[in-house]
């Protein structure tokens, strides 16, 4: 089955509390495992950035759901294409927070973000890193 990935940015519509972030993560883990989706989700006060990878139909089905989720809006798709291999082995360790202030949620802070994964094409790692730097600078 050909693999696909999609990267988007969005704006949170609410200020997520650590329990709300944990609840979102729990929801993502359960659903994504069922649909063999993997990836990474970054959260900052002003933005989400998410990379979703898996079978094309599953990736697009999730993106459709996401477009109707009122917890964020202004979705901007920045990548939507076939990939050779998954860059993220699972979802569970891949929730990264842009805001060190929510470290109490047990979410890794910015320093520990690793985007130079062997399976992530150099151009994609560069794209994610560039966007991440831009978001951090805001
Ligand atoms: C920023 C953000 C990222 C999300 N990421 C995922 C995800 O990776 N996987 C997932 O199943 N749901 C994710 N959700 C939740 C979905 O929008 C939706 O609530 C979930 O798929 C359950 O949908 P359902 O209640 O219609 O089954 C995310 C929501 C937000 C706001």
CSV table of N, CA and C and ligand atoms in Angstrom, one decimal:
chain,number,residue,atom,x,y,z
A,1,UNK,N,0.8,-1.2,0.0
A,1,UNK,CA,0.0,0.0,0.0
A,1,UNK,C,0.9,1.2,0.0
A,2,UNK,N,0.7,2.1,-1.0
A,2,UNK,CA,1.5,3.3,-1.0
A,2,UNK,C,1.3,4.2,0.2
A,3,UNK,N,2.4,4.8,0.7
A,3,UNK,CA,2.3,5.7,1.9
A,3,UNK,C,2.2,7.1,1.4
A,4,UNK,N,1.6,7.9,2.3
A,4,UNK,CA,1.3,9.3,2.0
A,4,UNK,C,1.5,10.1,3.2
A,5,UNK,N,1.9,11.4,3.1
A,5,UNK,CA,1.9,12.2,4.2
A,5,UNK,C,1.3,13.6,3.9
A,6,UNK,N,0.8,14.2,5.0
A,6,UNK,CA,0.2,15.5,4.9
A,6,UNK,C,0.7,16.3,6.1
A,7,UNK,N,1.0,17.6,5.8
A,7,UNK,CA,1.4,18.5,6.9
A,7,UNK,C,0.5,19.7,6.8
A,8,UNK,N,0.0,20.1,8.0
A,8,UNK,CA,-0.8,21.4,8.0
A,8,UNK,C,-0.5,22.2,9.2
A,9,UNK,N,-0.9,23.4,9.1
A,9,UNK,CA,-0.8,24.3,10.3
A,9,UNK,C,-2.2,24.7,10.6
A,10,UNK,N,-2.5,25.0,11.9
A,10,UNK,CA,-3.8,25.6,12.2
A,10,UNK,C,-3.7,26.4,13.5
A,11,UNK,N,-4.8,27.1,13.8
A,11,UNK,CA,-4.8,28.0,15.0
A,11,UNK,C,-5.7,27.4,16.0
A,12,UNK,N,-5.2,27.2,17.2
A,12,UNK,CA,-6.1,26.7,18.3
A,12,UNK,C,-7.2,27.7,18.6
A,13,UNK,N,-8.4,27.3,18.8
A,13,UNK,CA,-9.5,28.3,19.1
A,13,UNK,C,-9.7,28.4,20.6
A,14,UNK,N,-9.1,27.5,21.3
A,14,UNK,CA,-9.1,27.7,22.8
A,14,UNK,C,-7.7,27.5,23.3
A,15,UNK,N,-7.5,28.0,24.6
A,15,UNK,CA,-6.2,27.9,25.2
A,15,UNK,C,-6.3,26.5,25.9
A,16,UNK,N,-5.6,25.5,25.3
A,16,UNK,CA,-5.6,24.2,25.8
A,16,UNK,C,-5.0,24.1,27.2
A,17,UNK,N,-5.6,23.5,28.1
A,17,UNK,CA,-5.0,23.2,29.4
A,17,UNK,C,-4.2,21.9,29.3
A,18,UNK,N,-3.3,21.6,30.2
A,18,UNK,CA,-2.6,20.3,30.1
A,18,UNK,C,-3.6,19.1,30.1
A,19,UNK,N,-4.6,19.1,30.9
A,19,UNK,CA,-5.5,18.0,30.8
A,19,UNK,C,-6.2,17.9,29.5
A,20,UNK,N,-6.5,19.0,28.9
A,20,UNK,CA,-7.1,19.0,27.5
A,20,UNK,C,-6.2,18.5,26.5
A,21,UNK,N,-4.9,18.9,26.6
A,21,UNK,CA,-3.9,18.4,25.7
A,21,UNK,C,-3.7,16.9,25.9
A,22,UNK,N,-3.7,16.4,27.1
A,22,UNK,CA,-3.6,15.0,27.4
A,22,UNK,C,-4.8,14.2,26.8
A,23,UNK,N,-6.0,14.8,26.9
A,23,UNK,CA,-7.2,14.2,26.4
A,23,UNK,C,-7.1,14.1,24.8
A,24,UNK,N,-6.6,15.2,24.2
A,24,UNK,CA,-6.5,15.2,22.7
A,24,UNK,C,-5.4,14.1,22.3
A,25,UNK,N,-4.4,14.0,23.1
A,25,UNK,CA,-3.3,13.0,22.8
A,25,UNK,C,-3.9,11.6,22.9
A,26,UNK,N,-4.7,11.4,23.9
A,26,UNK,CA,-5.3,10.1,24.1
A,26,UNK,C,-6.2,9.7,22.9
A,27,UNK,N,-7.0,10.7,22.5
A,27,UNK,CA,-7.9,10.5,21.4
A,27,UNK,C,-7.1,10.2,20.1
A,28,UNK,N,-6.0,10.9,19.9
A,28,UNK,CA,-5.2,10.7,18.7
A,28,UNK,C,-4.6,9.3,18.7
A,29,UNK,N,-4.0,8.9,19.9
A,29,UNK,CA,-3.3,7.6,20.0
A,29,UNK,C,-4.3,6.5,19.6
A,30,UNK,N,-5.5,6.5,20.2
A,30,UNK,CA,-6.4,5.4,20.0
A,30,UNK,C,-6.9,5.4,18.6
A,31,UNK,N,-7.3,6.5,18.0
A,31,UNK,CA,-7.8,6.5,16.6
A,31,UNK,C,-6.7,6.2,15.6
A,32,UNK,N,-5.5,6.8,15.9
A,32,UNK,CA,-4.4,6.6,14.9
A,32,UNK,C,-3.9,5.2,14.8
A,33,UNK,N,-3.9,4.6,16.0
A,33,UNK,CA,-3.4,3.2,16.0
A,33,UNK,C,-4.4,2.3,15.2
A,34,UNK,N,-5.6,2.6,15.4
A,34,UNK,CA,-6.7,1.8,14.7
A,34,UNK,C,-6.6,2.0,13.2
A,35,UNK,N,-6.2,3.2,12.7
A,35,UNK,CA,-6.1,3.4,11.3
A,35,UNK,C,-4.7,3.4,10.7
A,36,UNK,N,-3.8,2.9,11.6
A,36,UNK,CA,-2.3,2.8,11.2
A,36,UNK,C,-1.8,4.1,10.7
A,37,UNK,N,-2.1,5.1,11.4
A,37,UNK,CA,-1.6,6.5,11.1
A,37,UNK,C,-0.5,6.8,12.2
A,38,UNK,N,0.5,7.4,11.7
A,38,UNK,CA,1.6,7.9,12.6
A,38,UNK,C,1.9,9.3,12.3
A,39,UNK,N,2.7,9.9,13.1
A,39,UNK,CA,3.1,11.3,12.8
A,39,UNK,C,3.5,12.1,14.1
A,40,UNK,N,3.4,13.4,13.9
A,40,UNK,CA,3.8,14.3,15.0
A,40,UNK,C,2.8,15.5,15.1
A,41,UNK,N,2.6,15.9,16.3
A,41,UNK,CA,1.7,17.1,16.5
A,41,UNK,C,2.5,18.1,17.4
A,42,UNK,N,2.6,19.3,16.9
A,42,UNK,CA,3.2,20.3,17.7
A,42,UNK,C,2.1,21.2,18.2
A,43,UNK,N,2.3,21.7,19.4
A,43,UNK,CA,1.3,22.6,19.9
A,43,UNK,C,2.0,23.9,20.5
A,44,UNK,N,1.5,25.0,20.1
A,44,UNK,CA,2.0,26.3,20.6
A,44,UNK,C,0.7,27.1,20.9
A,45,UNK,N,0.9,28.2,21.6
A,45,UNK,CA,-0.3,29.0,22.0
A,45,UNK,C,-1.1,29.5,20.8
A,46,UNK,N,-0.3,29.7,19.7
A,46,UNK,CA,-1.0,30.3,18.5
A,46,UNK,C,-1.1,29.3,17.4
A,47,UNK,N,-0.5,28.1,17.5
A,47,UNK,CA,-0.5,27.2,16.3
A,47,UNK,C,-0.5,25.8,16.7
A,48,UNK,N,-1.1,25.0,15.8
A,48,UNK,CA,-0.8,23.6,15.8
A,48,UNK,C,0.0,23.4,14.5
A,49,UNK,N,0.9,22.4,14.5
A,49,UNK,CA,1.5,21.9,13.2
A,49,UNK,C,1.5,20.4,13.4
A,50,UNK,N,0.9,19.8,12.4
A,50,UNK,CA,0.8,18.3,12.5
A,50,UNK,C,1.3,17.7,11.2
A,51,UNK,N,2.0,16.6,11.3
A,51,UNK,CA,2.4,15.7,10.2
A,51,UNK,C,1.7,14.4,10.4
A,52,UNK,N,0.9,14.0,9.4
A,52,UNK,CA,0.2,12.7,9.5
A,52,UNK,C,0.7,11.8,8.4
A,53,UNK,N,1.0,10.6,8.7
A,53,UNK,CA,1.4,9.7,7.6
A,53,UNK,C,0.7,8.3,7.7
A,54,UNK,N,0.5,7.7,6.6
A,54,UNK,CA,-0.2,6.4,6.5
A,54,UNK,C,-0.7,6.2,5.1
A,55,UNK,N,-1.7,5.3,5.0
A,55,UNK,CA,-2.3,5.1,3.7
A,55,UNK,C,-3.1,6.3,3.3
A,56,UNK,N,-3.0,6.7,2.0
A,56,UNK,CA,-3.5,7.9,1.5
A,56,UNK,C,-5.0,8.2,1.9
A,57,UNK,N,-5.8,7.2,1.8
A,57,UNK,CA,-7.2,7.3,2.1
A,57,UNK,C,-7.4,7.6,3.6
A,58,UNK,N,-6.6,7.0,4.4
A,58,UNK,CA,-6.7,7.2,5.9
A,58,UNK,C,-6.3,8.6,6.2
A,59,UNK,N,-5.2,9.0,5.6
A,59,UNK,CA,-4.6,10.4,5.8
A,59,UNK,C,-5.7,11.4,5.5
A,60,UNK,N,-6.3,11.3,4.3
A,60,UNK,CA,-7.3,12.3,3.8
A,60,UNK,C,-8.6,12.2,4.7
A,61,UNK,N,-8.9,11.0,5.1
A,61,UNK,CA,-10.1,10.9,5.9
A,61,UNK,C,-9.9,11.6,7.3
A,62,UNK,N,-8.7,11.5,7.8
A,62,UNK,CA,-8.5,12.2,9.1
A,62,UNK,C,-8.5,13.7,8.8
A,63,UNK,N,-7.8,14.1,7.7
A,63,UNK,CA,-7.8,15.6,7.5
A,63,UNK,C,-9.2,16.1,7.3
A,64,UNK,N,-10.1,15.4,6.7
A,64,UNK,CA,-11.5,15.8,6.6
A,64,UNK,C,-12.1,16.0,8.0
A,65,UNK,N,-11.9,15.1,8.9
A,65,UNK,CA,-12.3,15.2,10.3
A,65,UNK,C,-11.8,16.5,10.9
A,66,UNK,N,-10.5,16.6,10.7
A,66,UNK,CA,-9.8,17.7,11.3
A,66,UNK,C,-10.3,19.1,10.9
A,67,UNK,N,-10.8,19.1,9.6
A,67,UNK,CA,-11.3,20.4,9.1
A,67,UNK,C,-12.6,20.8,9.8
A,68,UNK,N,-13.3,19.8,10.4
A,68,UNK,CA,-14.5,20.1,11.1
A,68,UNK,C,-14.4,20.2,12.6
A,69,UNK,N,-13.2,20.0,13.1
A,69,UNK,CA,-13.0,20.1,14.6
A,69,UNK,C,-12.9,21.5,15.0
A,70,UNK,N,-13.8,21.9,15.9
A,70,UNK,CA,-13.9,23.3,16.3
A,70,UNK,C,-12.8,23.8,17.3
A,71,UNK,N,-12.0,22.8,17.7
A,71,UNK,CA,-10.9,23.2,18.6
A,71,UNK,C,-9.8,23.9,17.9
A,72,UNK,N,-9.8,23.9,16.6
A,72,UNK,CA,-8.8,24.7,15.8
A,72,UNK,C,-9.5,25.2,14.5
A,73,UNK,N,-8.9,26.3,13.9
A,73,UNK,CA,-9.4,26.7,12.6
A,73,UNK,C,-8.2,27.2,11.8
A,74,UNK,N,-8.6,27.9,10.7
A,74,UNK,CA,-7.5,28.4,9.8
A,74,UNK,C,-6.5,27.3,9.3
A,75,UNK,N,-7.0,26.2,9.0
A,75,UNK,CA,-6.1,25.1,8.6
A,75,UNK,C,-5.4,25.5,7.2
A,76,UNK,N,-4.1,25.3,7.2
A,76,UNK,CA,-3.3,25.6,6.0
A,76,UNK,C,-2.5,24.3,5.7
A,77,UNK,N,-2.8,23.7,4.6
A,77,UNK,CA,-2.1,22.5,4.2
A,77,UNK,C,-0.8,22.9,3.6
A,78,UNK,N,0.3,22.4,4.0
A,78,UNK,CA,1.6,22.8,3.4
A,78,UNK,C,2.3,21.6,2.7
A,79,UNK,N,1.8,20.4,2.9
A,79,UNK,CA,2.3,19.2,2.1
A,79,UNK,C,1.2,18.2,2.1
A,80,UNK,N,1.2,17.4,1.0
A,80,UNK,CA,0.2,16.4,0.7
A,80,UNK,C,0.7,15.5,-0.4
A,81,UNK,N,1.5,14.5,-0.1
A,81,UNK,CA,2.2,13.8,-1.1
A,81,UNK,C,2.6,12.4,-0.7
A,82,UNK,N,2.9,11.5,-1.7
A,82,UNK,CA,3.4,10.2,-1.5
A,82,UNK,C,4.8,10.2,-0.8
A,83,UNK,N,5.0,9.3,0.1
A,83,UNK,CA,6.4,9.2,0.7
A,83,UNK,C,6.9,7.7,0.6
A,84,UNK,N,8.2,7.6,0.7
A,84,UNK,CA,8.8,6.2,0.6
A,84,UNK,C,8.6,5.4,1.8
A,85,UNK,N,8.7,6.1,3.0
A,85,UNK,CA,8.7,5.3,4.2
A,85,UNK,C,8.2,6.3,5.3
A,86,UNK,N,7.7,5.6,6.4
A,86,UNK,CA,7.2,6.4,7.5
A,86,UNK,C,8.5,7.0,8.2
A,87,UNK,N,8.3,8.3,8.7
A,87,UNK,CA,9.4,8.9,9.5
A,87,UNK,C,9.2,8.7,11.0
A,88,UNK,N,7.9,8.4,11.4
A,88,UNK,CA,7.6,8.2,12.8
A,88,UNK,C,7.0,6.8,13.0
A,89,UNK,N,7.6,6.1,14.0
A,89,UNK,CA,7.3,4.7,14.2
A,89,UNK,C,5.9,4.6,14.8
A,90,UNK,N,5.6,5.6,15.6
A,90,UNK,CA,4.2,5.5,16.3
A,90,UNK,C,3.8,6.9,16.6
A,91,UNK,N,2.7,7.0,17.3
A,91,UNK,CA,2.2,8.3,17.7
A,91,UNK,C,2.6,8.7,19.1
A,92,UNK,N,2.8,7.7,19.9
A,92,UNK,CA,2.8,7.9,21.3
A,92,UNK,C,3.8,8.8,21.8
A,93,UNK,N,5.0,8.8,21.2
A,93,UNK,CA,6.1,9.7,21.7
A,93,UNK,C,6.2,11.0,20.9
A,94,UNK,N,5.2,11.2,20.0
A,94,UNK,CA,5.4,12.2,19.0
A,94,UNK,C,4.6,13.5,19.3
A,95,UNK,N,4.2,13.7,20.5
A,95,UNK,CA,3.4,14.9,20.7
A,95,UNK,C,4.4,15.9,21.3
A,96,UNK,N,4.7,17.0,20.6
A,96,UNK,CA,5.7,17.9,21.0
A,96,UNK,C,5.0,19.2,21.3
A,97,UNK,N,5.5,19.9,22.3
A,97,UNK,CA,4.9,21.2,22.7
A,97,UNK,C,5.8,22.3,22.4
A,98,UNK,N,5.3,23.4,21.8
A,98,UNK,CA,6.1,24.5,21.4
A,98,UNK,C,6.2,25.5,22.7
A,99,UNK,N,5.4,25.2,23.7
A,99,UNK,CA,5.4,26.1,24.8
A,99,UNK,C,5.9,25.4,26.1
A,100,UNK,N,7.1,25.7,26.5
A,100,UNK,CA,7.7,25.0,27.6
A,100,UNK,C,6.9,25.2,28.9
A,101,UNK,N,6.0,26.2,28.9
A,101,UNK,CA,5.1,26.4,30.0
A,101,UNK,C,4.2,25.3,30.3
A,102,UNK,N,3.9,24.4,29.4
A,102,UNK,CA,3.0,23.3,29.6
A,102,UNK,C,3.8,22.0,29.9
A,103,UNK,N,5.1,22.2,30.2
A,103,UNK,CA,5.9,21.0,30.4
A,103,UNK,C,5.3,20.1,31.5
A,104,UNK,N,4.5,20.7,32.4
A,104,UNK,CA,3.9,19.9,33.5
A,104,UNK,C,3.0,18.8,32.9
A,105,UNK,N,2.5,19.0,31.7
A,105,UNK,CA,1.7,18.0,31.1
A,105,UNK,C,2.4,16.7,30.8
A,106,UNK,N,3.7,16.7,31.0
A,106,UNK,CA,4.5,15.5,30.7
A,106,UNK,C,4.9,15.4,29.2
A,107,UNK,N,4.7,16.5,28.6
A,107,UNK,CA,5.0,16.6,27.2
A,107,UNK,C,6.4,17.2,27.0
A,108,UNK,N,7.2,16.6,26.1
A,108,UNK,CA,8.6,17.0,25.9
A,108,UNK,C,8.6,18.5,25.5
A,109,UNK,N,9.6,19.2,25.9
A,109,UNK,CA,9.7,20.6,25.5
A,109,UNK,C,10.5,20.7,24.2
A,110,UNK,N,10.6,21.9,23.8
A,110,UNK,CA,11.2,22.2,22.5
A,110,UNK,C,12.6,21.7,22.3
A,111,UNK,N,13.4,21.7,23.3
A,111,UNK,CA,14.8,21.3,23.2
A,111,UNK,C,14.9,19.8,22.7
A,112,UNK,N,13.9,19.0,23.1
A,112,UNK,CA,14.0,17.6,22.8
A,112,UNK,C,13.4,17.2,21.4
A,113,UNK,N,12.9,18.2,20.7
A,113,UNK,CA,12.3,17.9,19.4
A,113,UNK,C,13.4,17.5,18.4
A,114,UNK,N,13.2,16.3,17.8
A,114,UNK,CA,14.2,15.8,16.9
A,114,UNK,C,13.5,15.6,15.5
A,115,UNK,N,13.9,16.5,14.6
A,115,UNK,CA,13.2,16.4,13.3
A,115,UNK,C,14.1,15.8,12.2
A,116,UNK,N,15.4,15.6,12.6
A,116,UNK,CA,16.3,15.0,11.6
A,116,UNK,C,16.2,13.4,11.7
A,117,UNK,N,15.1,12.9,11.4
A,117,UNK,CA,14.9,11.4,11.5
A,117,UNK,C,15.4,10.8,10.2
A,118,UNK,N,16.0,9.6,10.3
A,118,UNK,CA,16.6,9.0,9.1
A,118,UNK,C,15.5,8.9,7.9
A,119,UNK,N,14.3,8.5,8.3
A,119,UNK,CA,13.3,8.2,7.3
A,119,UNK,C,12.6,9.5,6.8
A,120,UNK,N,12.8,10.6,7.4
A,120,UNK,CA,12.2,11.9,6.9
A,120,UNK,C,13.1,12.5,5.9
A,121,UNK,N,12.5,12.7,4.7
A,121,UNK,CA,13.3,13.2,3.6
A,121,UNK,C,13.9,14.6,4.0
A,122,UNK,N,15.1,14.9,3.5
A,122,UNK,CA,15.8,16.1,4.0
A,122,UNK,C,14.9,17.3,3.7
A,123,UNK,N,14.2,17.3,2.6
A,123,UNK,CA,13.3,18.5,2.3
A,123,UNK,C,12.2,18.7,3.3
A,124,UNK,N,11.6,17.5,3.7
A,124,UNK,CA,10.5,17.6,4.7
A,124,UNK,C,11.0,18.0,6.0
A,125,UNK,N,12.2,17.5,6.4
A,125,UNK,CA,12.8,17.9,7.7
A,125,UNK,C,13.0,19.4,7.7
A,126,UNK,N,13.5,19.9,6.6
A,126,UNK,CA,13.8,21.3,6.4
A,126,UNK,C,12.5,22.1,6.5
A,127,UNK,N,11.5,21.6,5.8
A,127,UNK,CA,10.2,22.3,5.9
A,127,UNK,C,9.7,22.4,7.3
A,128,UNK,N,9.6,21.3,8.0
A,128,UNK,CA,9.1,21.3,9.4
A,128,UNK,C,10.0,22.2,10.3
A,129,UNK,N,11.3,22.1,10.1
A,129,UNK,CA,12.2,22.9,11.0
A,129,UNK,C,12.0,24.4,10.7
A,130,UNK,N,11.8,24.7,9.4
A,130,UNK,CA,11.7,26.2,9.0
A,130,UNK,C,10.4,26.7,9.6
A,131,UNK,N,9.3,25.9,9.5
A,131,UNK,CA,8.0,26.4,10.0
A,131,UNK,C,8.1,26.5,11.5
A,132,UNK,N,8.7,25.5,12.1
A,132,UNK,CA,8.8,25.5,13.6
A,132,UNK,C,9.6,26.7,14.1
A,133,UNK,N,10.7,27.1,13.4
A,133,UNK,CA,11.4,28.3,13.8
A,133,UNK,C,10.6,29.5,13.7
A,134,UNK,N,9.8,29.6,12.6
A,134,UNK,CA,9.0,30.7,12.3
A,134,UNK,C,7.9,30.9,13.4
A,135,UNK,N,7.3,29.7,13.8
A,135,UNK,CA,6.3,29.8,14.9
A,135,UNK,C,6.9,30.2,16.2
A,136,UNK,N,8.1,29.7,16.5
A,136,UNK,CA,8.7,30.0,17.7
A,136,UNK,C,9.1,31.5,17.8
A,137,UNK,N,9.4,32.1,16.7
A,137,UNK,CA,9.8,33.5,16.6
A,137,UNK,C,8.6,34.4,16.8
A,138,UNK,N,7.4,33.9,16.6
A,138,UNK,CA,6.3,34.8,16.7
A,138,UNK,C,6.0,35.3,18.1
B,1,LIG,C1,-4.9,19.9,16.4
B,1,LIG,C2,-5.7,18.6,16.4
B,1,LIG,C3,-5.1,17.4,16.0
B,1,LIG,C4,-5.8,16.2,16.0
B,1,LIG,N1,-5.2,15.1,15.6
B,1,LIG,C5,-5.8,14.0,15.5
B,1,LIG,C6,-5.2,12.8,15.1
B,1,LIG,O1,-4.0,12.8,14.8
B,1,LIG,N2,-5.9,11.7,15.0
B,1,LIG,C7,-7.2,11.7,15.4
B,1,LIG,O2,-7.9,10.6,15.3
B,1,LIG,N3,-7.9,12.8,15.8
B,1,LIG,C8,-7.2,13.9,15.9
B,1,LIG,N4,-7.8,15.0,16.3
B,1,LIG,C9,-9.3,14.9,16.7
B,1,LIG,C10,-10.2,14.8,15.5
B,1,LIG,O3,-10.4,16.1,15.0
B,1,LIG,C11,-11.5,14.2,15.9
B,1,LIG,O4,-12.0,14.8,17.1
B,1,LIG,C12,-11.3,12.7,16.2
B,1,LIG,O5,-10.8,12.1,15.0
B,1,LIG,C13,-12.6,12.0,16.6
B,1,LIG,O6,-13.5,12.1,15.6
B,1,LIG,P1,-14.9,11.4,15.8
B,1,LIG,O7,-15.5,11.8,17.1
B,1,LIG,O8,-15.8,11.9,14.7
B,1,LIG,O9,-14.7,9.9,15.7
B,1,LIG,C14,-7.2,16.2,16.3
B,1,LIG,C15,-7.8,17.4,16.7
B,1,LIG,C16,-7.1,18.6,16.8
B,1,LIG,C17,-7.7,19.8,17.2
